[in-house]
mmCIF file of C-alpha atoms in Angstrom:
data_model
loop_
_atom_site.group_PDB
_atom_site.id
_atom_site.type_symbol
_atom_site.label_atom_id
_atom_site.label_comp_id
_atom_site.label_asym_id
_atom_site.label_seq_id
_atom_site.Cartn_x
_atom_site.Cartn_y
_atom_site.Cartn_z
ATOM 1 C CA UNK A 1 -85.510 -19.152 23.473
ATOM 2 C CA UNK A 2 -83.275 -19.550 26.809
ATOM 3 C CA UNK A 3 -80.021 -21.893 25.377
ATOM 4 C CA UNK A 4 -77.023 -23.154 26.897
ATOM 5 C CA UNK A 5 -74.052 -23.444 24.498
ATOM 6 C CA UNK A 6 -71.139 -25.501 25.638
ATOM 7 C CA UNK A 7 -67.819 -24.829 23.931
ATOM 8 C CA UNK A 8 -68.887 -21.114 23.752
ATOM 9 C CA UNK A 9 -65.340 -19.779 23.958
ATOM 10 C CA UNK A 10 -63.956 -22.371 20.995
ATOM 11 C CA UNK A 11 -63.631 -21.489 17.479
ATOM 12 C CA UNK A 12 -66.790 -22.532 16.343
ATOM 13 C CA UNK A 13 -68.830 -22.045 19.548
ATOM 14 C CA UNK A 14 -67.903 -18.232 19.390
ATOM 15 C CA UNK A 15 -69.408 -17.959 15.899
ATOM 16 C CA UNK A 16 -72.354 -19.935 17.037
ATOM 17 C CA UNK A 17 -73.037 -17.602 20.164
ATOM 18 C CA UNK A 18 -72.866 -14.652 17.945
ATOM 19 C CA UNK A 19 -75.392 -15.957 15.378
ATOM 20 C CA UNK A 20 -78.048 -17.165 18.104
ATOM 21 C CA UNK A 21 -77.892 -13.791 19.756
ATOM 22 C CA UNK A 22 -78.405 -12.140 16.448
ATOM 23 C CA UNK A 23 -81.674 -14.487 16.006
ATOM 24 C CA UNK A 24 -82.662 -13.258 19.199
ATOM 25 C CA UNK A 25 -81.969 -16.000 21.909
ATOM 26 C CA UNK A 26 -80.775 -15.718 25.356
ATOM 27 C CA UNK A 27 -77.623 -17.594 25.604
ATOM 28 C CA UNK A 28 -75.683 -19.026 28.242
ATOM 29 C CA UNK A 29 -72.263 -20.052 27.446
ATOM 30 C CA UNK A 30 -70.246 -23.273 29.212
ATOM 31 C CA UNK A 31 -66.599 -23.491 28.203
ATOM 32 C CA UNK A 32 -63.697 -25.260 29.861
ATOM 33 C CA UNK A 33 -61.475 -22.356 29.374
ATOM 34 C CA UNK A 34 -63.735 -20.071 31.353
ATOM 35 C CA UNK A 35 -64.305 -22.229 34.108
ATOM 36 C CA UNK A 36 -67.120 -24.681 33.414
ATOM 37 C CA UNK A 37 -66.901 -28.374 32.373
ATOM 38 C CA UNK A 38 -69.378 -30.435 30.606
ATOM 39 C CA UNK A 39 -68.342 -33.524 32.558
ATOM 40 C CA UNK A 40 -68.774 -31.779 35.967
ATOM 41 C CA UNK A 41 -72.609 -32.533 37.195
ATOM 42 C CA UNK A 42 -72.212 -29.639 39.414
ATOM 43 C CA UNK A 43 -71.050 -27.118 36.676
ATOM 44 C CA UNK A 44 -74.083 -28.145 34.768
ATOM 45 C CA UNK A 45 -76.825 -28.158 37.757
ATOM 46 C CA UNK A 46 -75.958 -24.538 37.998
ATOM 47 C CA UNK A 47 -75.910 -23.788 34.500
ATOM 48 C CA UNK A 48 -79.329 -25.507 33.255
ATOM 49 C CA UNK A 49 -82.108 -24.296 35.586
ATOM 50 C CA UNK A 50 -84.540 -22.551 33.229
ATOM 51 C CA UNK A 51 -82.860 -23.818 29.989
ATOM 52 C CA UNK A 52 -85.159 -24.844 27.074
ATOM 53 C CA UNK A 53 -82.401 -26.118 24.134
ATOM 54 C CA UNK A 54 -78.456 -27.309 24.560
ATOM 55 C CA UNK A 55 -76.434 -26.444 21.654
ATOM 56 C CA UNK A 56 -73.549 -28.803 22.371
ATOM 57 C CA UNK A 57 -70.007 -27.870 20.811
ATOM 58 C CA UNK A 58 -68.026 -28.812 23.435
ATOM 59 C CA UNK A 59 -65.229 -31.365 22.048
ATOM 60 C CA UNK A 60 -61.624 -32.503 21.750
ATOM 61 C CA UNK A 61 -61.438 -32.249 17.904
ATOM 62 C CA UNK A 62 -58.651 -33.297 15.304
ATOM 63 C CA UNK A 63 -57.111 -36.233 14.439
ATOM 64 C CA UNK A 64 -54.703 -36.203 17.285
ATOM 65 C CA UNK A 65 -51.236 -37.612 17.822
ATOM 66 C CA UNK A 66 -51.494 -41.425 18.647
ATOM 67 C CA UNK A 67 -53.626 -43.721 20.816
ATOM 68 C CA UNK A 68 -52.099 -41.912 24.118
ATOM 69 C CA UNK A 69 -55.002 -39.477 23.210
ATOM 70 C CA UNK A 70 -57.778 -41.957 23.348
ATOM 71 C CA UNK A 71 -58.412 -41.468 26.970
ATOM 72 C CA UNK A 72 -58.966 -37.545 26.384
ATOM 73 C CA UNK A 73 -61.016 -38.094 23.493
ATOM 74 C CA UNK A 74 -63.488 -40.679 25.794
ATOM 75 C CA UNK A 75 -63.383 -37.995 28.797
ATOM 76 C CA UNK A 76 -64.221 -35.045 26.724
ATOM 77 C CA UNK A 77 -66.439 -36.126 24.082
ATOM 78 C CA UNK A 78 -68.082 -39.333 25.667
ATOM 79 C CA UNK A 79 -68.107 -38.872 29.114
ATOM 80 C CA UNK A 80 -68.852 -35.157 28.743
ATOM 81 C CA UNK A 81 -71.791 -35.831 26.690
ATOM 82 C CA UNK A 82 -73.169 -38.364 28.855
ATOM 83 C CA UNK A 83 -73.061 -35.943 31.968
ATOM 84 C CA UNK A 84 -74.787 -33.250 29.762
ATOM 85 C CA UNK A 85 -77.458 -35.773 28.483
ATOM 86 C CA UNK A 86 -78.069 -36.723 32.321
ATOM 87 C CA UNK A 87 -78.173 -33.141 33.487
ATOM 88 C CA UNK A 88 -80.609 -32.251 30.743
ATOM 89 C CA UNK A 89 -82.679 -35.142 32.074
ATOM 90 C CA UNK A 90 -82.879 -33.851 35.314
ATOM 91 C CA UNK A 91 -83.770 -30.529 34.760
ATOM 92 C CA UNK A 92 -86.256 -31.136 31.878
ATOM 93 C CA UNK A 93 -84.508 -29.588 28.940
ATOM 94 C CA UNK A 94 -85.953 -31.228 26.192
ATOM 95 C CA UNK A 95 -84.186 -30.122 23.080
ATOM 96 C CA UNK A 96 -80.244 -30.616 21.854
ATOM 97 C CA UNK A 97 -78.489 -29.452 18.970
ATOM 98 C CA UNK A 98 -75.364 -31.719 18.603
ATOM 99 C CA UNK A 99 -72.013 -30.981 16.788
ATOM 100 C CA UNK A 100 -71.389 -34.254 15.117
ATOM 101 C CA UNK A 101 -69.035 -34.250 12.032
ATOM 102 C CA UNK A 102 -68.760 -36.080 8.546
ATOM 103 C CA UNK A 103 -65.895 -38.457 10.150
ATOM 104 C CA UNK A 104 -68.221 -40.733 11.436
ATOM 105 C CA UNK A 105 -68.827 -42.393 7.587
ATOM 106 C CA UNK A 106 -65.385 -42.950 7.226
ATOM 107 C CA UNK A 107 -64.497 -43.129 3.616
ATOM 108 C CA UNK A 108 -67.475 -41.639 1.657
ATOM 109 C CA UNK A 109 -69.460 -43.189 -0.743
ATOM 110 C CA UNK A 110 -67.995 -44.844 -3.925
ATOM 111 C CA UNK A 111 -69.175 -46.608 -7.393
ATOM 112 C CA UNK A 112 -67.766 -49.368 -9.011
ATOM 113 C CA UNK A 113 -68.430 -49.942 -12.622
ATOM 114 C CA UNK A 114 -69.209 -53.528 -11.611
ATOM 115 C CA UNK A 115 -70.640 -53.808 -8.460
ATOM 116 C CA UNK A 116 -72.510 -50.340 -7.855
ATOM 117 C CA UNK A 117 -72.352 -48.682 -4.813
ATOM 118 C CA UNK A 118 -69.778 -50.184 -2.569
ATOM 119 C CA UNK A 119 -67.918 -49.263 0.783
ATOM 120 C CA UNK A 120 -64.180 -49.816 0.613
ATOM 121 C CA UNK A 121 -62.087 -50.946 3.586
ATOM 122 C CA UNK A 122 -59.265 -49.122 5.498
ATOM 123 C CA UNK A 123 -56.291 -47.991 3.098
ATOM 124 C CA UNK A 124 -53.489 -50.179 3.971
ATOM 125 C CA UNK A 125 -49.873 -49.272 4.998
ATOM 126 C CA UNK A 126 -48.369 -51.223 1.918
ATOM 127 C CA UNK A 127 -50.472 -49.388 -0.520
ATOM 128 C CA UNK A 128 -49.907 -45.711 1.262
ATOM 129 C CA UNK A 129 -46.146 -46.335 1.222
ATOM 130 C CA UNK A 130 -46.571 -46.812 -2.649
ATOM 131 C CA UNK A 131 -48.415 -44.199 -3.346
ATOM 132 C CA UNK A 132 -51.812 -45.951 -3.819
ATOM 133 C CA UNK A 133 -53.890 -43.718 -2.541
ATOM 134 C CA UNK A 134 -57.213 -44.139 -3.980
ATOM 135 C CA UNK A 135 -59.587 -46.982 -2.264
ATOM 136 C CA UNK A 136 -60.334 -50.058 -4.524
ATOM 137 C CA UNK A 137 -63.483 -52.311 -4.909
ATOM 138 C CA UNK A 138 -63.585 -54.584 -2.017
ATOM 139 C CA UNK A 139 -65.196 -57.467 -4.499
ATOM 140 C CA UNK A 140 -63.096 -56.864 -7.591
ATOM 141 C CA UNK A 141 -60.494 -54.636 -6.713
ATOM 142 C CA UNK A 142 -61.575 -52.386 -9.749
ATOM 143 C CA UNK A 143 -60.653 -48.230 -9.348
ATOM 144 C CA UNK A 144 -64.067 -46.807 -7.855
ATOM 145 C CA UNK A 145 -65.642 -43.138 -8.744
ATOM 146 C CA UNK A 146 -66.373 -41.278 -5.518
ATOM 147 C CA UNK A 147 -69.988 -40.213 -5.171
ATOM 148 C CA UNK A 148 -72.008 -37.820 -2.464
ATOM 149 C CA UNK A 149 -72.670 -39.573 0.965
ATOM 150 C CA UNK A 150 -76.110 -39.040 2.280
ATOM 151 C CA UNK A 151 -77.118 -39.522 6.258
ATOM 152 C CA UNK A 152 -78.253 -42.931 5.675
ATOM 153 C CA UNK A 153 -75.146 -44.275 4.737
ATOM 154 C CA UNK A 154 -73.486 -47.078 7.317
ATOM 155 C CA UNK A 155 -71.231 -45.583 9.948
ATOM 156 C CA UNK A 156 -67.539 -46.596 9.904
ATOM 157 C CA UNK A 157 -65.500 -44.221 12.074
ATOM 158 C CA UNK A 158 -61.397 -44.957 11.521
ATOM 159 C CA UNK A 159 -60.038 -42.741 14.242
ATOM 160 C CA UNK A 160 -60.441 -41.742 18.026
ATOM 161 C CA UNK A 161 -62.106 -38.777 17.271
ATOM 162 C CA UNK A 162 -64.686 -40.208 14.685
ATOM 163 C CA UNK A 163 -65.296 -43.361 17.336
ATOM 164 C CA UNK A 164 -65.994 -40.871 20.141
ATOM 165 C CA UNK A 165 -68.314 -38.303 17.587
ATOM 166 C CA UNK A 166 -70.302 -41.400 16.657
ATOM 167 C CA UNK A 167 -70.849 -42.203 20.485
ATOM 168 C CA UNK A 168 -72.275 -38.912 20.817
ATOM 169 C CA UNK A 169 -74.837 -39.150 18.422
ATOM 170 C CA UNK A 170 -75.388 -42.621 19.996
ATOM 171 C CA UNK A 171 -75.629 -41.701 23.395
ATOM 172 C CA UNK A 172 -77.816 -38.493 22.271
ATOM 173 C CA UNK A 173 -80.300 -40.790 20.430
ATOM 174 C CA UNK A 174 -80.635 -43.088 23.715
ATOM 175 C CA UNK A 175 -81.359 -39.733 25.590
ATOM 176 C CA UNK A 176 -84.304 -38.705 23.228
ATOM 177 C CA UNK A 177 -85.657 -42.208 23.353
ATOM 178 C CA UNK A 178 -86.222 -42.382 27.330
ATOM 179 C CA UNK A 179 -87.107 -38.790 27.574
ATOM 180 C CA UNK A 180 -88.964 -38.066 24.606
ATOM 181 C CA UNK A 181 -86.573 -35.036 23.816
ATOM 182 C CA UNK A 182 -85.722 -33.802 20.243
ATOM 183 C CA UNK A 183 -82.117 -34.449 19.246
ATOM 184 C CA UNK A 184 -80.796 -33.031 16.262
ATOM 185 C CA UNK A 185 -76.778 -33.832 15.038
ATOM 186 C CA UNK A 186 -74.972 -31.699 12.740
ATOM 187 C CA UNK A 187 -72.577 -33.655 10.537
ATOM 188 C CA UNK A 188 -70.226 -30.679 10.124
ATOM 189 C CA UNK A 189 -68.128 -30.998 6.918
ATOM 190 C CA UNK A 190 -64.700 -29.483 6.909
ATOM 191 C CA UNK A 191 -64.919 -25.990 8.706
ATOM 192 C CA UNK A 192 -62.962 -23.076 8.289
ATOM 193 C CA UNK A 193 -62.953 -19.392 8.900
ATOM 194 C CA UNK A 194 -61.855 -16.332 10.885
ATOM 195 C CA UNK A 195 -60.555 -17.252 14.363
ATOM 196 C CA UNK A 196 -59.582 -20.865 13.376
ATOM 197 C CA UNK A 197 -57.122 -22.151 15.714
ATOM 198 C CA UNK A 198 -53.626 -22.350 14.648
ATOM 199 C CA UNK A 199 -51.435 -25.221 13.780
ATOM 200 C CA UNK A 200 -51.746 -28.114 16.163
ATOM 201 C CA UNK A 201 -51.668 -31.944 15.848
ATOM 202 C CA UNK A 202 -55.416 -31.164 16.544
ATOM 203 C CA UNK A 203 -56.005 -28.301 13.800
ATOM 204 C CA UNK A 204 -58.305 -29.001 10.623
ATOM 205 C CA UNK A 205 -56.111 -28.624 7.540
ATOM 206 C CA UNK A 206 -57.099 -25.174 6.522
ATOM 207 C CA UNK A 207 -55.588 -24.029 9.666
ATOM 208 C CA UNK A 208 -52.438 -25.662 9.288
ATOM 209 C CA UNK A 209 -52.043 -24.267 5.601
ATOM 210 C CA UNK A 210 -53.088 -20.832 6.959
ATOM 211 C CA UNK A 211 -50.309 -21.172 9.654
ATOM 212 C CA UNK A 212 -47.664 -22.095 7.508
ATOM 213 C CA UNK A 213 -48.346 -19.150 5.110
ATOM 214 C CA UNK A 214 -48.287 -17.102 7.758
ATOM 215 C CA UNK A 215 -44.906 -18.254 8.627
ATOM 216 C CA UNK A 216 -43.901 -17.788 5.290
ATOM 217 C CA UNK A 217 -43.960 -21.622 4.733
ATOM 218 C CA UNK A 218 -45.362 -23.589 1.700
ATOM 219 C CA UNK A 219 -48.436 -25.521 2.802
ATOM 220 C CA UNK A 220 -47.683 -29.351 2.923
ATOM 221 C CA UNK A 221 -50.140 -31.094 1.071
ATOM 222 C CA UNK A 222 -50.293 -35.048 2.181
ATOM 223 C CA UNK A 223 -50.663 -37.736 -0.356
ATOM 224 C CA UNK A 224 -51.069 -36.360 -3.943
ATOM 225 C CA UNK A 225 -53.456 -33.291 -3.071
ATOM 226 C CA UNK A 226 -56.337 -35.350 -4.402
ATOM 227 C CA UNK A 227 -58.462 -36.072 -1.397
ATOM 228 C CA UNK A 228 -61.988 -34.502 -1.832
ATOM 229 C CA UNK A 229 -63.628 -32.499 1.086
ATOM 230 C CA UNK A 230 -66.259 -30.099 1.146
ATOM 231 C CA UNK A 231 -65.204 -27.028 2.695
ATOM 232 C CA UNK A 232 -67.924 -24.964 4.576
ATOM 233 C CA UNK A 233 -67.596 -21.463 6.072
ATOM 234 C CA UNK A 234 -67.850 -21.279 9.760
ATOM 235 C CA UNK A 235 -70.714 -18.383 9.154
ATOM 236 C CA UNK A 236 -72.668 -21.303 7.216
ATOM 237 C CA UNK A 237 -72.129 -23.738 10.066
ATOM 238 C CA UNK A 238 -73.485 -21.129 12.612
ATOM 239 C CA UNK A 239 -76.754 -20.503 10.740
ATOM 240 C CA UNK A 240 -77.219 -24.273 10.540
ATOM 241 C CA UNK A 241 -77.205 -24.485 14.292
ATOM 242 C CA UNK A 242 -79.752 -21.546 14.631
ATOM 243 C CA UNK A 243 -81.882 -23.293 11.903
ATOM 244 C CA UNK A 244 -81.515 -26.857 13.787
ATOM 245 C CA UNK A 245 -83.362 -25.522 16.807
ATOM 246 C CA UNK A 246 -86.489 -25.359 15.159
ATOM 247 C CA UNK A 247 -85.996 -29.091 13.556
ATOM 248 C CA UNK A 248 -85.911 -32.617 14.663
ATOM 249 C CA UNK A 249 -88.722 -35.180 15.786
ATOM 250 C CA UNK A 250 -89.803 -35.912 19.656
ATOM 251 C CA UNK A 251 -88.106 -39.212 20.864
ATOM 252 C CA UNK A 252 -85.330 -39.722 18.060
ATOM 253 C CA UNK A 253 -82.126 -38.340 16.977
ATOM 254 C CA UNK A 254 -82.020 -37.053 13.341
ATOM 255 C CA UNK A 255 -78.586 -36.223 11.553
ATOM 256 C CA UNK A 256 -77.810 -33.948 8.700
ATOM 257 C CA UNK A 257 -74.801 -33.409 6.688
ATOM 258 C CA UNK A 258 -73.755 -29.684 6.788
ATOM 259 C CA UNK A 259 -71.925 -29.119 3.887
ATOM 260 C CA UNK A 260 -71.663 -26.880 0.586
ATOM 261 C CA UNK A 261 -72.466 -29.518 -1.629
ATOM 262 C CA UNK A 262 -69.774 -28.358 -3.892
ATOM 263 C CA UNK A 263 -66.557 -30.495 -3.224
ATOM 264 C CA UNK A 264 -62.976 -29.501 -4.030
ATOM 265 C CA UNK A 265 -59.847 -31.485 -3.329
ATOM 266 C CA UNK A 266 -57.079 -30.540 -0.565
ATOM 267 C CA UNK A 267 -54.701 -29.477 -3.267
ATOM 268 C CA UNK A 268 -57.394 -27.235 -4.670
ATOM 269 C CA UNK A 269 -58.014 -25.692 -1.445
ATOM 270 C CA UNK A 270 -54.075 -25.126 -0.380
ATOM 271 C CA UNK A 271 -53.489 -23.067 -4.098
ATOM 272 C CA UNK A 272 -56.758 -21.313 -3.828
ATOM 273 C CA UNK A 273 -55.538 -20.127 0.067
ATOM 274 C CA UNK A 274 -51.718 -19.540 -1.037
ATOM 275 C CA UNK A 275 -53.201 -17.322 -4.204
ATOM 276 C CA UNK A 276 -55.392 -15.420 -1.835
ATOM 277 C CA UNK A 277 -52.694 -14.671 0.790
ATOM 278 C CA UNK A 278 -49.729 -14.033 -1.927
ATOM 279 C CA UNK A 279 -47.910 -17.513 -1.705
ATOM 280 C CA UNK A 280 -45.619 -19.138 -1.113
ATOM 281 C CA UNK A 281 -47.197 -22.309 -3.314
ATOM 282 C CA UNK A 282 -47.972 -25.457 -1.939
ATOM 283 C CA UNK A 283 -45.536 -28.421 -2.195
ATOM 284 C CA UNK A 284 -47.015 -31.985 -2.395
ATOM 285 C CA UNK A 285 -45.246 -34.408 -0.207
ATOM 286 C CA UNK A 286 -46.777 -37.860 -0.675
ATOM 287 C CA UNK A 287 -46.603 -37.997 3.214
ATOM 288 C CA UNK A 288 -49.921 -39.472 4.614
ATOM 289 C CA UNK A 289 -51.416 -40.129 8.272
ATOM 290 C CA UNK A 290 -52.919 -43.346 8.755
ATOM 291 C CA UNK A 291 -56.100 -41.832 10.123
ATOM 292 C CA UNK A 292 -57.193 -40.237 7.033
ATOM 293 C CA UNK A 293 -59.557 -41.030 4.501
ATOM 294 C CA UNK A 294 -59.361 -40.394 0.678
ATOM 295 C CA UNK A 295 -62.677 -38.894 -0.308
ATOM 296 C CA UNK A 296 -65.684 -37.806 1.876
ATOM 297 C CA UNK A 297 -68.110 -35.348 0.092
ATOM 298 C CA UNK A 298 -71.821 -35.198 1.453
ATOM 299 C CA UNK A 299 -75.346 -34.258 0.089
ATOM 300 C CA UNK A 300 -76.782 -31.589 1.793
ATOM 301 C CA UNK A 301 -80.426 -32.053 0.501
ATOM 302 C CA UNK A 302 -81.887 -33.100 3.852
ATOM 303 C CA UNK A 303 -80.958 -30.042 5.608
ATOM 304 C CA UNK A 304 -82.252 -27.997 2.761
ATOM 305 C CA UNK A 305 -85.017 -29.855 2.490
ATOM 306 C CA UNK A 306 -86.174 -30.172 6.577
ATOM 307 C CA UNK A 307 -83.970 -27.392 8.209
ATOM 308 C CA UNK A 308 -84.289 -24.934 5.706
ATOM 309 C CA UNK A 309 -80.620 -24.511 5.567
ATOM 310 C CA UNK A 310 -78.163 -24.064 2.657
ATOM 311 C CA UNK A 311 -74.682 -23.006 2.706
ATOM 312 C CA UNK A 312 -74.213 -19.433 1.153
ATOM 313 C CA UNK A 313 -70.511 -18.712 1.013
ATOM 314 C CA UNK A 314 -68.736 -19.509 -2.444
ATOM 315 C CA UNK A 315 -65.540 -21.357 -1.890
ATOM 316 C CA UNK A 316 -63.492 -18.696 -3.549
ATOM 317 C CA UNK A 317 -64.674 -15.722 -1.525
ATOM 318 C CA UNK A 318 -64.388 -17.889 1.547
ATOM 319 C CA UNK A 319 -60.781 -18.612 0.954
ATOM 320 C CA UNK A 320 -59.984 -15.344 -0.018
ATOM 321 C CA UNK A 321 -61.675 -14.173 3.585
ATOM 322 C CA UNK A 322 -59.742 -16.504 5.098
ATOM 323 C CA UNK A 323 -56.584 -15.829 3.787
ATOM 324 C CA UNK A 324 -56.922 -12.290 5.275
ATOM 325 C CA UNK A 325 -58.374 -13.037 8.709
ATOM 326 C CA UNK A 326 -56.612 -13.617 11.985
ATOM 327 C CA UNK A 327 -56.184 -16.890 13.458
ATOM 328 C CA UNK A 328 -57.235 -17.651 16.907
#
């Protein structure tokens, strides 16, 4: 299959390119680092003729710094996706695999002993300042038990990146309805692996910790380290993209959680990475970022059922590899 891969020179994009080529696909890359921009109709019109599917990885990622980042997030993630979809319609390209994210959920799923499944609101500054990191039931304020979130959970984005990733899904759904195309959104959970970008305000937590270790500094774990996440290896993410090319349904967008199904706390991840690297040990700081959520872990069953995808890299093995791997 002839494929246009956006964001091909990025961390995930580079791994996806190699996986697509290994599966026998003919891949053309488009990346702002190499002179191609998804926001440019002219660049897209040069790249799309003859293309059968687009794998859209290009995005501004991470939590960012502050509201000054909003225009860039909207420009790259929303406007760029809109230009891409319009160009796909012009050229008759009928299949899209979209890199989405678990951040569209906001907080994950929670169960209250009294009220069952609930969705807590954003945590308050007052609670966070007091070290009260766990969300409470919105109906009775009782403690909650985190649960696995499924694709049919309501979206509740809580920062600029999350909002723009959800906007990408909505735009892709509209494109699919109007053109009869097939759109598959892969909601990545916490991706890590070789070539991950170094520590910046837009990096994932695994890169931040790995960069600290390389510099001889202790990883600084925010809150109390009890935040639950699903850490999924970039090699598994790449295989999910290959599998997604055969999935989906005409005329609609279908979203899938791309996760291992075996959550760990951020503190556990920092400890495993530091141990594999040889120290120093992590330091729990009690600091927080207001846009962060406490727990978000996913049920990957739908991807297994409909795409035949299951993550294969065990957590401990992946962390050992990542501790020794070069960063981007």
